[in-house]
């Protein structure tokens, strides 16, 4: 089955740029979606189809996807961005959804 | 306003059954694929199952295939998950999520608040 690999944690100072990676075999050929989840809350879609932002998501959130790595970039990080972030794809070869293990973003 | 409200969770013994429901409102339910995603205590998200808008296509994670059945009643705007032969490892908060379109890609743009399923003797 398809596997997505994320770093367990990323730390960043306020105002700086955070980059969260999601690795997978030829992930560039798939559409990647990213979710933000804060403690006790349901996930929120922040990026879909690699780089599109849902309405209401700040422009500070952006995404890219190429080769074996997809990246969620959060610019001008704020304390409120502290959360768990998950990447996700639909694996058409197995007809199954796949989530990465999640990355805890800590704002220093 | 899009709303998804799950219900049906609770405590069940190993080997038992449970049916989850997800009542949808605020959008044309039959035009969107839907998914169930679960999260075990302190763990990450795990995709469980998905169904197309018409209900004609269903998909399952290997971990639940043959035990869980996803279905929908578009006349009642309700999504279901029938869970049989439950195991301790099925213990989790179960979320329903609305997809971006009729085709299943599991890009959940709206999620319910979740319902807790606990499998224990």
mmCIF file of C-alpha atoms in Angstrom:
data_model
loop_
_atom_site.group_PDB
_atom_site.id
_atom_site.type_symbol
_atom_site.label_atom_id
_atom_site.label_comp_id
_atom_site.label_asym_id
_atom_site.label_seq_id
_atom_site.Cartn_x
_atom_site.Cartn_y
_atom_site.Cartn_z
ATOM 1 C CA UNK A 1 0.000 0.000 0.000
ATOM 2 C CA UNK A 2 1.036 3.580 -0.581
ATOM 3 C CA UNK A 3 2.932 5.260 2.248
ATOM 4 C CA UNK A 4 3.228 8.965 3.072
ATOM 5 C CA UNK A 5 6.075 10.046 5.333
ATOM 6 C CA UNK A 6 6.029 13.248 7.374
ATOM 7 C CA UNK A 7 8.501 14.524 9.967
ATOM 8 C CA UNK A 8 7.010 14.100 13.452
ATOM 9 C CA UNK A 9 7.741 17.681 14.415
ATOM 10 C CA UNK A 10 8.739 21.055 13.025
ATOM 11 C CA UNK A 11 9.587 24.119 15.096
ATOM 12 C CA UNK A 12 9.622 27.705 13.905
ATOM 13 C CA UNK A 13 9.842 31.177 15.410
ATOM 14 C CA UNK A 14 6.962 33.592 14.962
ATOM 15 C CA UNK A 15 7.178 35.552 11.746
ATOM 16 C CA UNK A 16 9.387 32.973 10.071
ATOM 17 C CA UNK A 17 8.515 30.395 7.415
ATOM 18 C CA UNK A 18 7.586 26.801 8.232
ATOM 19 C CA UNK A 19 7.926 24.042 5.682
ATOM 20 C CA UNK A 20 6.315 20.657 6.305
ATOM 21 C CA UNK A 21 7.203 17.873 3.919
ATOM 22 C CA UNK A 22 5.283 14.814 2.829
ATOM 23 C CA UNK A 23 7.237 12.098 1.094
ATOM 24 C CA UNK A 24 5.858 9.371 -1.119
ATOM 25 C CA UNK A 25 6.890 7.365 -4.148
ATOM 26 C CA UNK A 26 6.306 9.621 -7.162
ATOM 27 C CA UNK A 27 3.896 11.709 -5.107
ATOM 28 C CA UNK A 28 4.211 14.390 -7.772
ATOM 29 C CA UNK A 29 1.871 12.305 -9.929
ATOM 30 C CA UNK A 30 -0.858 12.437 -7.281
ATOM 31 C CA UNK A 31 -3.019 15.224 -5.880
ATOM 32 C CA UNK A 32 -2.083 16.121 -2.321
ATOM 33 C CA UNK A 33 -4.390 17.642 0.273
ATOM 34 C CA UNK A 34 -3.297 19.160 3.592
ATOM 35 C CA UNK A 35 -5.201 19.438 6.873
ATOM 36 C CA UNK A 36 -4.658 21.399 10.053
ATOM 37 C CA UNK A 37 -5.914 19.909 13.306
ATOM 38 C CA UNK A 38 -5.869 21.670 16.639
ATOM 39 C CA UNK A 39 -6.366 19.760 19.922
ATOM 40 C CA UNK A 40 -9.921 18.594 20.450
ATOM 41 C CA UNK A 41 -11.066 19.831 17.060
ATOM 42 C CA UNK A 42 -11.915 18.263 13.720
ATOM 43 C CA UNK A 43 -9.390 18.641 10.893
ATOM 44 C CA UNK A 44 -9.587 21.677 8.624
ATOM 45 C CA UNK A 45 -8.631 21.535 4.954
ATOM 46 C CA UNK A 46 -5.942 24.158 4.292
ATOM 47 C CA UNK A 47 -4.649 23.104 0.848
ATOM 48 C CA UNK A 48 -6.265 20.892 -1.797
ATOM 49 C CA UNK A 49 -5.072 19.655 -5.159
ATOM 50 C CA UNK A 50 -1.443 20.410 -4.256
ATOM 51 C CA UNK A 51 -1.702 24.181 -4.057
ATOM 52 C CA UNK A 52 -5.302 25.457 -3.965
ATOM 53 C CA UNK A 53 -6.574 27.227 -0.871
ATOM 54 C CA UNK A 54 -10.162 26.899 0.363
ATOM 55 C CA UNK A 55 -11.970 30.134 1.037
ATOM 56 C CA UNK A 56 -11.121 31.511 4.449
ATOM 57 C CA UNK A 57 -7.613 30.062 4.545
ATOM 58 C CA UNK A 58 -4.965 32.795 4.713
ATOM 59 C CA UNK A 59 -2.657 33.350 1.766
ATOM 60 C CA UNK A 60 0.203 32.550 4.139
ATOM 61 C CA UNK A 61 -0.597 28.888 3.502
ATOM 62 C CA UNK A 62 0.712 27.471 0.226
ATOM 63 C CA UNK A 63 1.549 24.090 -1.213
ATOM 64 C CA UNK A 64 3.745 22.487 -3.835
ATOM 65 C CA UNK A 65 4.245 18.978 -5.127
ATOM 66 C CA UNK A 66 6.967 17.516 -7.301
ATOM 67 C CA UNK A 67 8.919 14.316 -7.610
ATOM 68 C CA UNK A 68 8.809 12.397 -4.361
ATOM 69 C CA UNK A 69 7.979 15.300 -2.050
ATOM 70 C CA UNK A 70 5.019 17.562 -1.406
ATOM 71 C CA UNK A 71 5.484 20.602 0.796
ATOM 72 C CA UNK A 72 3.156 22.735 2.869
ATOM 73 C CA UNK A 73 4.621 26.185 3.413
ATOM 74 C CA UNK A 74 3.343 28.545 6.072
ATOM 75 C CA UNK A 75 4.745 32.073 5.778
ATOM 76 C CA UNK A 76 4.870 34.630 8.584
ATOM 77 C CA UNK A 77 3.979 31.972 11.120
ATOM 78 C CA UNK A 78 1.681 32.995 13.958
ATOM 79 C CA UNK A 79 1.088 31.428 17.347
ATOM 80 C CA UNK A 80 -2.351 30.360 16.141
ATOM 81 C CA UNK A 81 -0.779 28.153 13.475
ATOM 82 C CA UNK A 82 0.472 25.755 16.138
ATOM 83 C CA UNK A 83 -1.277 22.469 15.336
ATOM 84 C CA UNK A 84 -0.883 19.032 13.805
ATOM 85 C CA UNK A 85 -0.693 18.979 10.015
ATOM 86 C CA UNK A 86 -1.540 15.980 7.850
ATOM 87 C CA UNK A 87 -0.992 15.337 4.166
ATOM 88 C CA UNK A 88 -3.347 13.033 2.293
ATOM 89 C CA UNK A 89 -3.713 11.495 -1.157
ATOM 90 C CA UNK A 90 -6.064 9.196 -2.987
ATOM 91 C CA UNK A 91 -4.141 6.150 -4.175
ATOM 92 C CA UNK A 92 -5.896 5.168 -7.380
ATOM 93 C CA UNK A 93 -3.867 1.961 -7.711
ATOM 94 C CA UNK A 94 -5.462 0.551 -4.572
ATOM 95 C CA UNK A 95 -8.575 2.759 -4.503
ATOM 96 C CA UNK A 96 -7.812 3.844 -0.966
ATOM 97 C CA UNK A 97 -7.236 7.085 0.858
ATOM 98 C CA UNK A 98 -3.904 7.540 2.593
ATOM 99 C CA UNK A 99 -2.880 9.979 5.333
ATOM 100 C CA UNK A 100 0.610 10.851 6.387
ATOM 101 C CA UNK A 101 1.515 10.275 10.005
ATOM 102 C CA UNK A 102 1.159 13.952 10.845
ATOM 103 C CA UNK A 103 3.561 16.725 11.815
ATOM 104 C CA UNK A 104 3.291 18.726 15.013
ATOM 105 C CA UNK A 105 4.111 22.353 14.302
ATOM 106 C CA UNK A 106 5.475 24.187 17.331
ATOM 107 C CA UNK A 107 5.721 27.967 17.321
ATOM 108 C CA UNK A 108 8.620 28.915 19.549
ATOM 109 C CA UNK B 1 -24.264 26.634 6.127
ATOM 110 C CA UNK B 2 -22.827 23.150 5.708
ATOM 111 C CA UNK B 3 -23.341 20.959 8.747
ATOM 112 C CA UNK B 4 -22.361 17.346 9.388
ATOM 113 C CA UNK B 5 -23.531 15.739 12.604
ATOM 114 C CA UNK B 6 -22.364 12.258 13.525
ATOM 115 C CA UNK B 7 -24.174 9.982 15.954
ATOM 116 C CA UNK B 8 -24.273 6.360 17.019
ATOM 117 C CA UNK B 9 -20.967 6.031 18.814
ATOM 118 C CA UNK B 10 -20.610 4.390 22.189
ATOM 119 C CA UNK B 11 -19.174 1.486 24.141
ATOM 120 C CA UNK B 12 -19.385 -1.946 22.528
ATOM 121 C CA UNK B 13 -17.838 -5.294 23.350
ATOM 122 C CA UNK B 14 -15.289 -6.949 21.076
ATOM 123 C CA UNK B 15 -17.078 -8.798 18.322
ATOM 124 C CA UNK B 16 -20.074 -6.511 18.562
ATOM 125 C CA UNK B 17 -21.692 -4.195 16.042
ATOM 126 C CA UNK B 18 -22.488 -0.517 15.808
ATOM 127 C CA UNK B 19 -23.997 1.735 13.152
ATOM 128 C CA UNK B 20 -22.807 5.303 12.815
ATOM 129 C CA UNK B 21 -24.858 7.992 11.117
ATOM 130 C CA UNK B 22 -23.890 11.365 9.691
ATOM 131 C CA UNK B 23 -26.718 13.810 9.077
ATOM 132 C CA UNK B 24 -25.854 16.392 6.424
ATOM 133 C CA UNK B 25 -27.400 19.762 5.700
ATOM 134 C CA UNK B 26 -26.605 22.968 3.856
ATOM 135 C CA UNK B 27 -25.585 21.413 0.531
ATOM 136 C CA UNK B 28 -26.903 19.101 -2.188
ATOM 137 C CA UNK B 29 -25.970 15.866 -0.468
ATOM 138 C CA UNK B 30 -26.298 13.587 -3.496
ATOM 139 C CA UNK B 31 -23.786 15.677 -5.465
ATOM 140 C CA UNK B 32 -20.867 14.967 -3.164
ATOM 141 C CA UNK B 33 -18.797 11.953 -2.231
ATOM 142 C CA UNK B 34 -18.451 11.336 1.480
ATOM 143 C CA UNK B 35 -15.848 9.659 3.666
ATOM 144 C CA UNK B 36 -15.365 8.260 7.142
ATOM 145 C CA UNK B 37 -12.045 9.022 8.807
ATOM 146 C CA UNK B 38 -11.066 7.871 12.282
ATOM 147 C CA UNK B 39 -8.543 8.896 14.889
ATOM 148 C CA UNK B 40 -7.483 6.601 17.696
ATOM 149 C CA UNK B 41 -6.715 8.315 21.017
ATOM 150 C CA UNK B 42 -3.471 10.254 20.702
ATOM 151 C CA UNK B 43 -2.871 8.989 17.166
ATOM 152 C CA UNK B 44 -3.075 10.347 13.640
ATOM 153 C CA UNK B 45 -5.850 10.355 11.093
ATOM 154 C CA UNK B 46 -6.785 7.117 9.338
ATOM 155 C CA UNK B 47 -9.029 6.959 6.298
ATOM 156 C CA UNK B 48 -11.698 4.281 6.752
ATOM 157 C CA UNK B 49 -14.156 4.314 3.869
ATOM 158 C CA UNK B 50 -15.638 6.460 1.120
ATOM 159 C CA UNK B 51 -18.687 6.490 -1.119
ATOM 160 C CA UNK B 52 -19.526 8.367 -4.301
ATOM 161 C CA UNK B 53 -22.394 10.830 -4.473
ATOM 162 C CA UNK B 54 -24.759 8.347 -6.076
ATOM 163 C CA UNK B 55 -23.685 5.569 -3.739
ATOM 164 C CA UNK B 56 -22.683 3.421 -6.674
ATOM 165 C CA UNK B 57 -19.004 3.262 -5.748
ATOM 166 C CA UNK B 58 -17.677 2.327 -2.338
ATOM 167 C CA UNK B 59 -14.137 2.018 -1.031
ATOM 168 C CA UNK B 60 -12.581 0.603 2.132
ATOM 169 C CA UNK B 61 -9.299 0.571 3.981
ATOM 170 C CA UNK B 62 -7.729 -2.879 4.234
ATOM 171 C CA UNK B 63 -8.103 -2.705 8.022
ATOM 172 C CA UNK B 64 -11.915 -2.665 7.823
ATOM 173 C CA UNK B 65 -12.664 -4.442 4.553
ATOM 174 C CA UNK B 66 -15.184 -7.212 5.068
ATOM 175 C CA UNK B 67 -16.244 -5.870 8.481
ATOM 176 C CA UNK B 68 -17.490 -2.343 7.768
ATOM 177 C CA UNK B 69 -20.088 -1.232 5.221
ATOM 178 C CA UNK B 70 -20.577 2.337 4.073
ATOM 179 C CA UNK B 71 -23.894 3.464 2.637
ATOM 180 C CA UNK B 72 -25.953 6.569 2.122
ATOM 181 C CA UNK B 73 -29.600 7.551 1.860
ATOM 182 C CA UNK B 74 -29.740 10.585 -0.399
ATOM 183 C CA UNK B 75 -33.441 11.050 0.320
ATOM 184 C CA UNK B 76 -32.589 11.500 3.998
ATOM 185 C CA UNK B 77 -29.263 13.330 3.488
ATOM 186 C CA UNK B 78 -27.606 10.771 5.716
ATOM 187 C CA UNK B 79 -24.376 8.794 5.541
ATOM 188 C CA UNK B 80 -23.936 5.523 7.427
ATOM 189 C CA UNK B 81 -21.173 3.233 8.567
ATOM 190 C CA UNK B 82 -22.190 -0.251 9.679
ATOM 191 C CA UNK B 83 -19.411 -1.697 11.788
ATOM 192 C CA UNK B 84 -19.387 -5.429 12.555
ATOM 193 C CA UNK B 85 -16.905 -7.733 14.269
ATOM 194 C CA UNK B 86 -15.474 -4.804 16.148
ATOM 195 C CA UNK B 87 -11.999 -5.041 17.638
ATOM 196 C CA UNK B 88 -10.169 -3.088 20.311
ATOM 197 C CA UNK B 89 -8.099 -1.425 17.588
ATOM 198 C CA UNK B 90 -11.264 0.088 16.104
ATOM 199 C CA UNK B 91 -11.504 2.347 19.161
ATOM 200 C CA UNK B 92 -11.373 5.896 17.825
ATOM 201 C CA UNK B 93 -13.220 9.092 17.133
ATOM 202 C CA UNK B 94 -14.995 8.642 13.820
ATOM 203 C CA UNK B 95 -15.463 11.672 11.600
ATOM 204 C CA UNK B 96 -17.567 12.014 8.491
ATOM 205 C CA UNK B 97 -16.257 14.367 5.836
ATOM 206 C CA UNK B 98 -17.705 15.905 2.696
ATOM 207 C CA UNK B 99 -15.596 15.633 -0.444
ATOM 208 C CA UNK B 100 -15.012 18.381 -2.981
ATOM 209 C CA UNK B 101 -17.194 16.768 -5.637
ATOM 210 C CA UNK B 102 -19.022 13.648 -6.679
ATOM 211 C CA UNK B 103 -15.817 11.727 -7.296
ATOM 212 C CA UNK B 104 -13.986 10.327 -4.284
ATOM 213 C CA UNK B 105 -10.649 12.063 -3.710
ATOM 214 C CA UNK B 106 -11.045 12.347 0.071
ATOM 215 C CA UNK B 107 -10.425 16.086 0.145
ATOM 216 C CA UNK B 108 -12.710 16.820 3.056
ATOM 217 C CA UNK B 109 -13.703 20.458 2.951
ATOM 218 C CA UNK B 110 -16.222 20.004 5.756
ATOM 219 C CA UNK B 111 -16.033 17.648 8.724
ATOM 220 C CA UNK B 112 -18.369 16.673 11.509
ATOM 221 C CA UNK B 113 -17.453 16.970 15.174
ATOM 222 C CA UNK B 114 -16.811 13.237 15.455
ATOM 223 C CA UNK B 115 -18.362 10.418 17.461
ATOM 224 C CA UNK B 116 -16.374 8.230 19.834
ATOM 225 C CA UNK B 117 -16.438 4.461 19.435
ATOM 226 C CA UNK B 118 -14.934 2.434 22.270
ATOM 227 C CA UNK B 119 -14.486 -1.299 21.861
ATOM 228 C CA UNK B 120 -13.835 -2.906 25.215
ATOM 229 C CA UNK B 121 -15.075 -5.696 27.451
#
